[in-house]
PDB file of C-alpha atoms in Angstrom:
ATOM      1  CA  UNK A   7     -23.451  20.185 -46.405  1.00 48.00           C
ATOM      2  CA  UNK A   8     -22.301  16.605 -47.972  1.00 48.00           C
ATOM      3  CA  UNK A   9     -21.214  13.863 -45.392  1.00 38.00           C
ATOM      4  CA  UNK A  10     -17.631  13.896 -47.634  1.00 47.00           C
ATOM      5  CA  UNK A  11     -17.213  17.645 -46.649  1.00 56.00           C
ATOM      6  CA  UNK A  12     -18.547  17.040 -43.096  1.00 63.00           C
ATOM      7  CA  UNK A  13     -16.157  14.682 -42.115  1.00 82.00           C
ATOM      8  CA  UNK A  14     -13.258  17.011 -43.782  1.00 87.00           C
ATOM      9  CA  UNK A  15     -15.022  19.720 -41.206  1.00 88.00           C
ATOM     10  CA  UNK A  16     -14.248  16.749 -37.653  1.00 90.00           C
ATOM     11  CA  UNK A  17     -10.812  16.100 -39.416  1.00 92.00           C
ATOM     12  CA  UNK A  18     -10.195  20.092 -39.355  1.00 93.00           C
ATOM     13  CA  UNK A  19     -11.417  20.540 -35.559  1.00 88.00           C
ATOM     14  CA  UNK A  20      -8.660  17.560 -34.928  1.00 88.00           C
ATOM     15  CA  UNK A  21      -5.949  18.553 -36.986  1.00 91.00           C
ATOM     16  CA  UNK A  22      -6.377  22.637 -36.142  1.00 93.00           C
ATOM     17  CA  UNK A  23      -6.872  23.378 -32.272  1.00 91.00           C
ATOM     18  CA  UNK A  24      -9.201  26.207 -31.795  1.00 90.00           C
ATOM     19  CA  UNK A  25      -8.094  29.722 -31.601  1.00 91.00           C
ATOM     20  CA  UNK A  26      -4.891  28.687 -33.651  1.00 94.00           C
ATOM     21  CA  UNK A  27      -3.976  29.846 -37.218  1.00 96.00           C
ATOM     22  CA  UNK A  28      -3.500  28.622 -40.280  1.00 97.00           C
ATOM     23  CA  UNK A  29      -2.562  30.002 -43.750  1.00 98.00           C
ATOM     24  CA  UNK A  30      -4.163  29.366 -47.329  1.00 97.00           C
ATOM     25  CA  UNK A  31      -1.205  26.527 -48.330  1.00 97.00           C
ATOM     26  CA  UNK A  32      -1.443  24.897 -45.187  1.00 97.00           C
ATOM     27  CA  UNK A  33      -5.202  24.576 -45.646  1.00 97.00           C
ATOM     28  CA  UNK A  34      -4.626  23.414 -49.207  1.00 97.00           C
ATOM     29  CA  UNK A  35      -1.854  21.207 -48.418  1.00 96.00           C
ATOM     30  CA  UNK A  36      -4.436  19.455 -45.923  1.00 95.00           C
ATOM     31  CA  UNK A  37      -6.801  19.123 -48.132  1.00 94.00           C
ATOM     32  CA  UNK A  38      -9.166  21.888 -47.693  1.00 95.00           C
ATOM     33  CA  UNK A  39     -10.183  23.985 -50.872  1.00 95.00           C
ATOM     34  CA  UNK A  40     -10.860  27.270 -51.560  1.00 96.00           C
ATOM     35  CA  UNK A  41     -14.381  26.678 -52.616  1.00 95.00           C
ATOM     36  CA  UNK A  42     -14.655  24.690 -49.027  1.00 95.00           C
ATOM     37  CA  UNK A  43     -13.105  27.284 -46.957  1.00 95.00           C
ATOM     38  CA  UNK A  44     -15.217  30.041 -47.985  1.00 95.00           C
ATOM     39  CA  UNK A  45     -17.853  27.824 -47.691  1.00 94.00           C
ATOM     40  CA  UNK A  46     -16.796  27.032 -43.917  1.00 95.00           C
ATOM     41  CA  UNK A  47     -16.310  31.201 -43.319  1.00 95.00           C
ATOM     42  CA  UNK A  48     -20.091  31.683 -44.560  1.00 95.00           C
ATOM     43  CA  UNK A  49     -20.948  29.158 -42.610  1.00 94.00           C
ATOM     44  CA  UNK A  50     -19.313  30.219 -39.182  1.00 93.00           C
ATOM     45  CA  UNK A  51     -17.140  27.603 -38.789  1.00 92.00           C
ATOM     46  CA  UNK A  52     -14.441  29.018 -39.674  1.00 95.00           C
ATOM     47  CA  UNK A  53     -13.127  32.976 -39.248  1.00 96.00           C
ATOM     48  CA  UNK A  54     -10.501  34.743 -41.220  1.00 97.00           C
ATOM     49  CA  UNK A  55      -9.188  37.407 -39.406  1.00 96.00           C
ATOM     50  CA  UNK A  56      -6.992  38.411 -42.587  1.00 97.00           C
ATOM     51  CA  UNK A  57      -6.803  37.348 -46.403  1.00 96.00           C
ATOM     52  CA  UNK A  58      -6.234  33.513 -46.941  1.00 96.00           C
ATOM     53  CA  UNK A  59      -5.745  33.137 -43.048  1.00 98.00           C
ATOM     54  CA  UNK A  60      -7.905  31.218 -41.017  1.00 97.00           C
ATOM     55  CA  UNK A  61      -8.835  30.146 -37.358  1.00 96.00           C
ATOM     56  CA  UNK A  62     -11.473  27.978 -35.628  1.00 93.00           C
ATOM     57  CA  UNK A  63     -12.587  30.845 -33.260  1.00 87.00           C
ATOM     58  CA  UNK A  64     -14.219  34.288 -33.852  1.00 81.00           C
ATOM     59  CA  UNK A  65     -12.586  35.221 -29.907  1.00 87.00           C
ATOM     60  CA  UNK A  66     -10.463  37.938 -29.655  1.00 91.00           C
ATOM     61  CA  UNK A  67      -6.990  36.861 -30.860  1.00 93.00           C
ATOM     62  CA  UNK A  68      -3.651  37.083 -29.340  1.00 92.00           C
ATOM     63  CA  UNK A  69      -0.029  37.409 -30.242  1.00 93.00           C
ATOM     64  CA  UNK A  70       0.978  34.578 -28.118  1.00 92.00           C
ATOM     65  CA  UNK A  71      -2.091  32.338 -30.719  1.00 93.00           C
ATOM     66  CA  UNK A  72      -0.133  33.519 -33.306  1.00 96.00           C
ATOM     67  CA  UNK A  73       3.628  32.777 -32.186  1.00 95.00           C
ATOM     68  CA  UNK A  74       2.246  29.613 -31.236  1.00 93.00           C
ATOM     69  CA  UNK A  75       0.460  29.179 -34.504  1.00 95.00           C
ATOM     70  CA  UNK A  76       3.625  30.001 -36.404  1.00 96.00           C
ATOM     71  CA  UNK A  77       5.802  27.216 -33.879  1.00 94.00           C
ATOM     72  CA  UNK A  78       3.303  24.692 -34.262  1.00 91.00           C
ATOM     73  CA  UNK A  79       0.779  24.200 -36.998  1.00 94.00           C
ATOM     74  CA  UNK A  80       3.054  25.806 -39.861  1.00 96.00           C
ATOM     75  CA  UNK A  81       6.320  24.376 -38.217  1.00 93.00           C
ATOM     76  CA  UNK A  82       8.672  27.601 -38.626  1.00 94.00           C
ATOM     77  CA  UNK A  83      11.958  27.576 -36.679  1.00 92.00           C
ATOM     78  CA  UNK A  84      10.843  31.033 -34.836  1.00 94.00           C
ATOM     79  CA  UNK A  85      11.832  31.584 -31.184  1.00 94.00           C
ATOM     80  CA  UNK A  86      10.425  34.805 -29.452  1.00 94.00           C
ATOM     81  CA  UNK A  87      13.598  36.676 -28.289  1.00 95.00           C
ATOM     82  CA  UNK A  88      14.827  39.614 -26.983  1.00 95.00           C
ATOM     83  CA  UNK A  89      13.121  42.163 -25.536  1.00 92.00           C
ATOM     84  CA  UNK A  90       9.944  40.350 -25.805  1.00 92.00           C
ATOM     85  CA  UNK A  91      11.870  36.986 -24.156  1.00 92.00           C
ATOM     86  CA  UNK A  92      12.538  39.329 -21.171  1.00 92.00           C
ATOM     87  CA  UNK A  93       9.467  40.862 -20.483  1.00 89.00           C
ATOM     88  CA  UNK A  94       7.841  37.237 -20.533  1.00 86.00           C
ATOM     89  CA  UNK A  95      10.152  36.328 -17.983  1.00 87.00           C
ATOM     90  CA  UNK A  96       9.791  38.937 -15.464  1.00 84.00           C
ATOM     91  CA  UNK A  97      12.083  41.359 -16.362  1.00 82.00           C
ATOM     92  CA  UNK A  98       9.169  44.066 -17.825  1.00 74.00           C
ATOM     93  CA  UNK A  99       9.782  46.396 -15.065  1.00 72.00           C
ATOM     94  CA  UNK A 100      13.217  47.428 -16.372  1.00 69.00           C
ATOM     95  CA  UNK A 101      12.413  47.609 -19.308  1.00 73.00           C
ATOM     96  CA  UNK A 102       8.551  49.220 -21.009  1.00 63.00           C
ATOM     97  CA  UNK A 103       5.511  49.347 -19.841  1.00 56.00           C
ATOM     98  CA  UNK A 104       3.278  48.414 -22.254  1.00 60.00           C
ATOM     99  CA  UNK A 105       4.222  45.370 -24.759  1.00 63.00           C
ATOM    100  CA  UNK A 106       4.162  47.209 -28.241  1.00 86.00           C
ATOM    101  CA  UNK A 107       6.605  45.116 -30.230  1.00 91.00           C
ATOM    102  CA  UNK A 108       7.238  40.983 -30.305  1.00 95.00           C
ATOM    103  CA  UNK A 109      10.915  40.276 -31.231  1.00 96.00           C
ATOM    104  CA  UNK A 110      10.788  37.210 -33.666  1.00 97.00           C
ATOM    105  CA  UNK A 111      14.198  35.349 -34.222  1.00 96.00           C
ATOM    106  CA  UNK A 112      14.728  32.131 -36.824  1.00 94.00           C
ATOM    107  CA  UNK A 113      16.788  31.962 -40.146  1.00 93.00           C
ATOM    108  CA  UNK A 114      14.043  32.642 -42.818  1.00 91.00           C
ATOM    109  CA  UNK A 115      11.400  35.264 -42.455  1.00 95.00           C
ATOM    110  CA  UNK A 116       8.067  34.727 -41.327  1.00 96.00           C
ATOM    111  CA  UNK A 117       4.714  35.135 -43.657  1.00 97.00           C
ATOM    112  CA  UNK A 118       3.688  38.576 -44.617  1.00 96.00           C
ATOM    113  CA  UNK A 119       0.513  37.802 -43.064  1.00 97.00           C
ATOM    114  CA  UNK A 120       1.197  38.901 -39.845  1.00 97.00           C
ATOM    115  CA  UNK A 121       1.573  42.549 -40.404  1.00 96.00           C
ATOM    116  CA  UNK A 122      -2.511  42.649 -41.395  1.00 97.00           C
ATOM    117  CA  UNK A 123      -3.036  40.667 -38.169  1.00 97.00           C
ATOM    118  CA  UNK A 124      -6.269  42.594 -35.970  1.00 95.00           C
ATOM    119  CA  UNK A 125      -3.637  43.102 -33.314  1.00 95.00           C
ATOM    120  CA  UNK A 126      -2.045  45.999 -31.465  1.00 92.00           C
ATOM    121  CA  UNK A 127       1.233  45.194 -31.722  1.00 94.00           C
ATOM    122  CA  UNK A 128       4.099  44.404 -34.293  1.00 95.00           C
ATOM    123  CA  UNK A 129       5.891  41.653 -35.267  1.00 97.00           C
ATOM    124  CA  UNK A 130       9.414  42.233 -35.590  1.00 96.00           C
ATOM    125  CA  UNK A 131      12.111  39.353 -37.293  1.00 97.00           C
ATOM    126  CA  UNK A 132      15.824  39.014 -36.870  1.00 97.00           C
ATOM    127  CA  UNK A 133      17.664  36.636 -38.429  1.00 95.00           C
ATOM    128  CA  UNK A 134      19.618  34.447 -35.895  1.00 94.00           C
ATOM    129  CA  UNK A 135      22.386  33.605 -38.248  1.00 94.00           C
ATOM    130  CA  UNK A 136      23.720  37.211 -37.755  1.00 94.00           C
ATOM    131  CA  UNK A 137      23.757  36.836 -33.866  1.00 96.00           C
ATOM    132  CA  UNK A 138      24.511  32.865 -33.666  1.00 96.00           C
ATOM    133  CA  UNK A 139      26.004  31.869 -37.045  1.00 94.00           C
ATOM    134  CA  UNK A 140      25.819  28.610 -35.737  1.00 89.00           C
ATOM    135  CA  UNK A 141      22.060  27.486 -35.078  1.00 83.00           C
ATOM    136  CA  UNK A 142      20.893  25.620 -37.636  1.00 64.00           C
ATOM    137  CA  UNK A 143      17.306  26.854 -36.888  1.00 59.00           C
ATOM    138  CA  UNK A 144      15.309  28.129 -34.451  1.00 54.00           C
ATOM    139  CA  UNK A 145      17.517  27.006 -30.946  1.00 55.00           C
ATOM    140  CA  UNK A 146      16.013  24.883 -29.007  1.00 54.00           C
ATOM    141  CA  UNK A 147      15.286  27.052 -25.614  1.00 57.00           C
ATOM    142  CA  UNK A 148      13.290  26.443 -22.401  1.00 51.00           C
ATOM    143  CA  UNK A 149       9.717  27.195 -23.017  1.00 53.00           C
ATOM    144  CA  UNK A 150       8.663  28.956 -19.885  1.00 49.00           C
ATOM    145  CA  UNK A 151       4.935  30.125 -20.644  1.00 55.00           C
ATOM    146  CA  UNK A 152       2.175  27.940 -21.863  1.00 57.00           C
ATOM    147  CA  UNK A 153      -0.752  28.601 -24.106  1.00 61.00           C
ATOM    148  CA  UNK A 154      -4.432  27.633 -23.895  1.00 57.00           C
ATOM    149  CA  UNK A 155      -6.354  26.761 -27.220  1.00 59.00           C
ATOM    150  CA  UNK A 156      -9.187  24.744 -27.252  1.00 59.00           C
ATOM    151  CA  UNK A 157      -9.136  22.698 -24.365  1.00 61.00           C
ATOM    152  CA  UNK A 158      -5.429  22.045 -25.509  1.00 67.00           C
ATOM    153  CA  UNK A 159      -1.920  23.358 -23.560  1.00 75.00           C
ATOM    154  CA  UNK A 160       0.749  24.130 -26.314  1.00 78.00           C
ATOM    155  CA  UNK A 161       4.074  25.530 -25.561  1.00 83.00           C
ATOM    156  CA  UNK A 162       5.477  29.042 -26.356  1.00 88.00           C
ATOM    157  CA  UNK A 163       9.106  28.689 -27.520  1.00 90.00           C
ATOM    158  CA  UNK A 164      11.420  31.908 -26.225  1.00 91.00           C
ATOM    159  CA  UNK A 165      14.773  32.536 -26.109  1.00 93.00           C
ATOM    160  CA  UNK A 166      16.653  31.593 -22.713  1.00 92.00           C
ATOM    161  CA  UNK A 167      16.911  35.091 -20.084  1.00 94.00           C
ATOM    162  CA  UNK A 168      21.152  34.225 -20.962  1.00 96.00           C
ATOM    163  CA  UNK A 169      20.557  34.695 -24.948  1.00 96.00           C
ATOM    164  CA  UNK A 170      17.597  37.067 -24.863  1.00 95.00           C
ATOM    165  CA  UNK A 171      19.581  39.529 -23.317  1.00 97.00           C
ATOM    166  CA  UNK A 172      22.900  38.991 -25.569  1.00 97.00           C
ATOM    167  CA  UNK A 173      19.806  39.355 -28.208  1.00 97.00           C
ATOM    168  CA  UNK A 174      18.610  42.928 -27.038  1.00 96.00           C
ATOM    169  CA  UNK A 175      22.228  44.633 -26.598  1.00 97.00           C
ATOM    170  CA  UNK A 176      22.260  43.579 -30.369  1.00 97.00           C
ATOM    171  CA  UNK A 177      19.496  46.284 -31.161  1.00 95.00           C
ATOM    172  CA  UNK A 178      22.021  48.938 -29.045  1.00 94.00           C
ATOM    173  CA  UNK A 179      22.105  52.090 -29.977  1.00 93.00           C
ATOM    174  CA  UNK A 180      19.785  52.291 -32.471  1.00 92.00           C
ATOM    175  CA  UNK A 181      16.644  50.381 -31.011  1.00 89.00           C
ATOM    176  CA  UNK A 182      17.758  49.667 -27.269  1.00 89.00           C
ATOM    177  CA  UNK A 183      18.836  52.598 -24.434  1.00 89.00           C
ATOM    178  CA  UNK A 184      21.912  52.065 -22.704  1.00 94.00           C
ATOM    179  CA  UNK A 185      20.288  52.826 -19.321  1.00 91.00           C
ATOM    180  CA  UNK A 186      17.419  50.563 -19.917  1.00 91.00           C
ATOM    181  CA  UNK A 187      20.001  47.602 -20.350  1.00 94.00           C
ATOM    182  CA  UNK A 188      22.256  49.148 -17.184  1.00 94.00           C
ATOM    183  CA  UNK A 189      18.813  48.544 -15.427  1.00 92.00           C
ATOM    184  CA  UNK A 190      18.380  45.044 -16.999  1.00 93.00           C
ATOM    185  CA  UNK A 191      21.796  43.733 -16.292  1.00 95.00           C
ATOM    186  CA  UNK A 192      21.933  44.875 -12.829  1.00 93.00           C
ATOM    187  CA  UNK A 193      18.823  43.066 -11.816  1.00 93.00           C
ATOM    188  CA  UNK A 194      20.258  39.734 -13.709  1.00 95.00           C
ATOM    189  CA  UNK A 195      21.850  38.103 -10.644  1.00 94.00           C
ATOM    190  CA  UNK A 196      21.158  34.399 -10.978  1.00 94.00           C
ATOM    191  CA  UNK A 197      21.890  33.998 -15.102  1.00 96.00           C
ATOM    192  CA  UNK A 198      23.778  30.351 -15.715  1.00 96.00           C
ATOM    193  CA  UNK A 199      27.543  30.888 -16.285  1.00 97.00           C
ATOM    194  CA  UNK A 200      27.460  27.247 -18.581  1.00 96.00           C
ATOM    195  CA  UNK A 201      24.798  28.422 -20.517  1.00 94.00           C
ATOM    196  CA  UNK A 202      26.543  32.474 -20.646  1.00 96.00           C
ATOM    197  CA  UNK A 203      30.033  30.315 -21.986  1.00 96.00           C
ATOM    198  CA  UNK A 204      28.375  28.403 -24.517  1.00 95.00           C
ATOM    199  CA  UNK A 205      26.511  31.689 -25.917  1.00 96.00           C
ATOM    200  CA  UNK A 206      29.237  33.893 -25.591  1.00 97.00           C
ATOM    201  CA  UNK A 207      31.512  31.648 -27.677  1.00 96.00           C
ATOM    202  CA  UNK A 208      28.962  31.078 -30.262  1.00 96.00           C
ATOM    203  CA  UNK A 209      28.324  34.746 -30.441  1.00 97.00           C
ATOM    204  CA  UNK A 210      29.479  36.571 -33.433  1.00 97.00           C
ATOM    205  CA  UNK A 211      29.264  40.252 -32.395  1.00 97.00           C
ATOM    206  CA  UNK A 212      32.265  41.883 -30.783  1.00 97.00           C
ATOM    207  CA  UNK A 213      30.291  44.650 -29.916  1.00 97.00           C
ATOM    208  CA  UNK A 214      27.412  42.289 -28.081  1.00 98.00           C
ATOM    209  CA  UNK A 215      30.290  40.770 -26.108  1.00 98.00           C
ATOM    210  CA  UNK A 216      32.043  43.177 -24.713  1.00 98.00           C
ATOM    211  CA  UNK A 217      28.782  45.180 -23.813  1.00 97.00           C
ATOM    212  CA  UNK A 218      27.631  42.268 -21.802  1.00 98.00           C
ATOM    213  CA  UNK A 219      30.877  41.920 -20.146  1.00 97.00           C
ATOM    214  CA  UNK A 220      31.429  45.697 -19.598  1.00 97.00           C
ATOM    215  CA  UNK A 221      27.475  45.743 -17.705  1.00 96.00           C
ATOM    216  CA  UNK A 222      28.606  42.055 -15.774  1.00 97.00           C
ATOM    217  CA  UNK A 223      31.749  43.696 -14.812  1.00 96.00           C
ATOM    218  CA  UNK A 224      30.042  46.561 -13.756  1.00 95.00           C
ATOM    219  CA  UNK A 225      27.616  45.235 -11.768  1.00 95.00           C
ATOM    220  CA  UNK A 226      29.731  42.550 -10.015  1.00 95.00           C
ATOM    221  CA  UNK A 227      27.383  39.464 -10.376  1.00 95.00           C
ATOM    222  CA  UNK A 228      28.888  36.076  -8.935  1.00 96.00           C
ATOM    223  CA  UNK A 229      28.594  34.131 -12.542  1.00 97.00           C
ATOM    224  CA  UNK A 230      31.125  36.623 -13.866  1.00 97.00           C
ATOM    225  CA  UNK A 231      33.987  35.508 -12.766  1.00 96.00           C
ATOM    226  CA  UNK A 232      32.634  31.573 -13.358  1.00 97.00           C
ATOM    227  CA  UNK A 233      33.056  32.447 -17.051  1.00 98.00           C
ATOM    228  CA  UNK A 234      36.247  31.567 -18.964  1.00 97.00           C
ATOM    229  CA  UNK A 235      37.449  34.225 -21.136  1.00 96.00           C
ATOM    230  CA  UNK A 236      40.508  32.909 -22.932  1.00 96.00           C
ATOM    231  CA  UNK A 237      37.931  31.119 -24.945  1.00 97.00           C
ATOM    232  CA  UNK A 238      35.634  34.234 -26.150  1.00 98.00           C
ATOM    233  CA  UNK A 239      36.896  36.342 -29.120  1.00 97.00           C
ATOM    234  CA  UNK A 240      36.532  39.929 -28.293  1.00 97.00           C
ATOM    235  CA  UNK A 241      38.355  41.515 -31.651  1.00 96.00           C
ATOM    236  CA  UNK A 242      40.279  44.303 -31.589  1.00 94.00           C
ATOM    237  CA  UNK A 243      40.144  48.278 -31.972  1.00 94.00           C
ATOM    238  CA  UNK A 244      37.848  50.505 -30.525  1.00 93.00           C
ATOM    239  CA  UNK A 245      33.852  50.303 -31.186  1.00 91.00           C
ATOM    240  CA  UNK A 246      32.281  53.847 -30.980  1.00 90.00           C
ATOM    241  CA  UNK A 247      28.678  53.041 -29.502  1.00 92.00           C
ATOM    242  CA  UNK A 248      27.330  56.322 -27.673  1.00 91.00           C
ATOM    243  CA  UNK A 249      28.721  59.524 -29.569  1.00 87.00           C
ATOM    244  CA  UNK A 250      30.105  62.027 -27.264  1.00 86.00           C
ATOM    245  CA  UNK A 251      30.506  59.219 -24.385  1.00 90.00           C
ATOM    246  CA  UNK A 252      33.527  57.975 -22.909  1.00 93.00           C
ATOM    247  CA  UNK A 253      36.053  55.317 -23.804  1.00 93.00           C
ATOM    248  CA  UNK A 254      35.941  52.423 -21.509  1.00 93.00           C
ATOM    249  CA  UNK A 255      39.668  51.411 -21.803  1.00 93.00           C
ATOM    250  CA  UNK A 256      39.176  47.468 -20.555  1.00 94.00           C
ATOM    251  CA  UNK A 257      36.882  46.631 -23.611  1.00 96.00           C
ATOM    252  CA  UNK A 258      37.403  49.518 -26.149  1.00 95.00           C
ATOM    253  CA  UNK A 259      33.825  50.940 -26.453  1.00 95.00           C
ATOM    254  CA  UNK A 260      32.226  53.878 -25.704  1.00 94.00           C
ATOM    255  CA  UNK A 261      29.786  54.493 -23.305  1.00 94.00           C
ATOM    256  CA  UNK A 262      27.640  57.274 -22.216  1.00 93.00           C
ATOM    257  CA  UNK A 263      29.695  59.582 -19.933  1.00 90.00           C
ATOM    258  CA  UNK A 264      27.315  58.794 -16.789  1.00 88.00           C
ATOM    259  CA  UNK A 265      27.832  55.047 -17.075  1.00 84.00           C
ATOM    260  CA  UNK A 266      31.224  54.635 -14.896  1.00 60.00           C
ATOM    261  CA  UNK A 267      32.931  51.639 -14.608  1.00 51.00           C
ATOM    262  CA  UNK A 268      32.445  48.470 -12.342  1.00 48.00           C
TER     263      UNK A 268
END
């Protein structure tokens, strides 16, 4: 190996911490060829757990690697959100058992790459414009967990537990049950009635809106009545959510019959 593409191999180890991803035009746009990286793959240094992808690890790899691969080293406005937000942050048990899906949310789409990932789970992207027209980018949200990679401690960015779950009563009733978020919303006693205001007026869905506030309403949680609704537009006219349910007459959606009122 020449000293020039030696040093270009300490300058990678800097600029890429280990266990961390990065894509073909990253590696180009730092300098690294395709004649070197193959060269650094043959060699070991370098593994490529899918085509024109590379890491500085052959260890097992994880999602939370890659989300903090995509937040990081390529710089992409994603924010894990939604279902995958809440199951971070302790709220699992209402919801699945096993972690299947990770709920991506930013304004552009995120590399193709990830569906040939060696992992056992899929990536899933919504576009936050629809939700929170807005965000300008990925919002900037606490970042609760931390990830190791080598010897470094690099945060995971996720969606606050306030817009996470305004996130996953999006995906009802195709993707979401209504009991699962009954479940959810009952257990979500200590949410931040500043942080619920801000979201809710930024919100663009009727029908996320008055679902929260139909599960607040019926659970009676103490930030409910903190939050100020002459400035949140809930439309008008009915929204038919659960066919054959039952019209709840306050906010004008239907429900499923054996969800009664607060």
């Amino acid at each position: 190996m020449s000293i020039r593409s030696g040093g270009k191999l300490n300058r990678l180890q800097q600029e890429l911490p280990e266990g961390l991803l990065a894509d073909a035009a990253w590696m180009e746009a730092h300098g690294y060829s395709s004649a070197l990286r193959s060269q650094y793959v043959r060699a070991g240094w370098l593994d490529s757990p899918t085509r024109r992808v590379y890491r500085r690890s052959r260890t097992p790899l994880t999602w939370q690697q890659v989300v903090v691969s995509l937040q990081t080293v390529l710089d992409l406005p994603l924010t894990v959100g939604g279902r995958t937000a809440l199951e971070q942050q302790g709220y699992a048990h209402y919801l699945s058992t096993a972690m299947r899906e990770i709920h991506l949310y930013g304004p552009k789409r995120p590399p193709t790459w990830l569906a040939s990932l060696p992992l056992n789970v899929t990536f899933h992207w919504h576009n936050n414009l629809r939700l929170f027209p807005g965000d300008t980018g990925a919002p900037p949200e606490p970042s609760p967990v931390m990830v190791g990679a080598g010897g470094l401690i690099l945060p995971l960015r996720y969606s606050s537990k306030e817009r996470a779950v305004l996130e996953l009563l999006d995906e009802l009733p195709e993707h979401e049950s209504f009991h699962q978020a009954d479940a959810l919303m009952e257990g979500m006693s200590d949410l931040s009635p500043r942080r619920l205001q801000t979201l809710l007026e930024a919100c663009a869905s009727v029908k996320v809106k008055r679902l929260f506030l139909f599960f607040a309403d019926r659970h009676r949680h103490a930030w409910r009545s903190r939050l100020d609704m002459s400035r949140v537009d809930l439309g008008s006219g009915k929204r038919v959510l659960a066919k054959g349910g039952k019209l709840d007459t306050h906010y004008n959606i239907t429900v499923p019959s054996d969800l009664g009122g607060p």
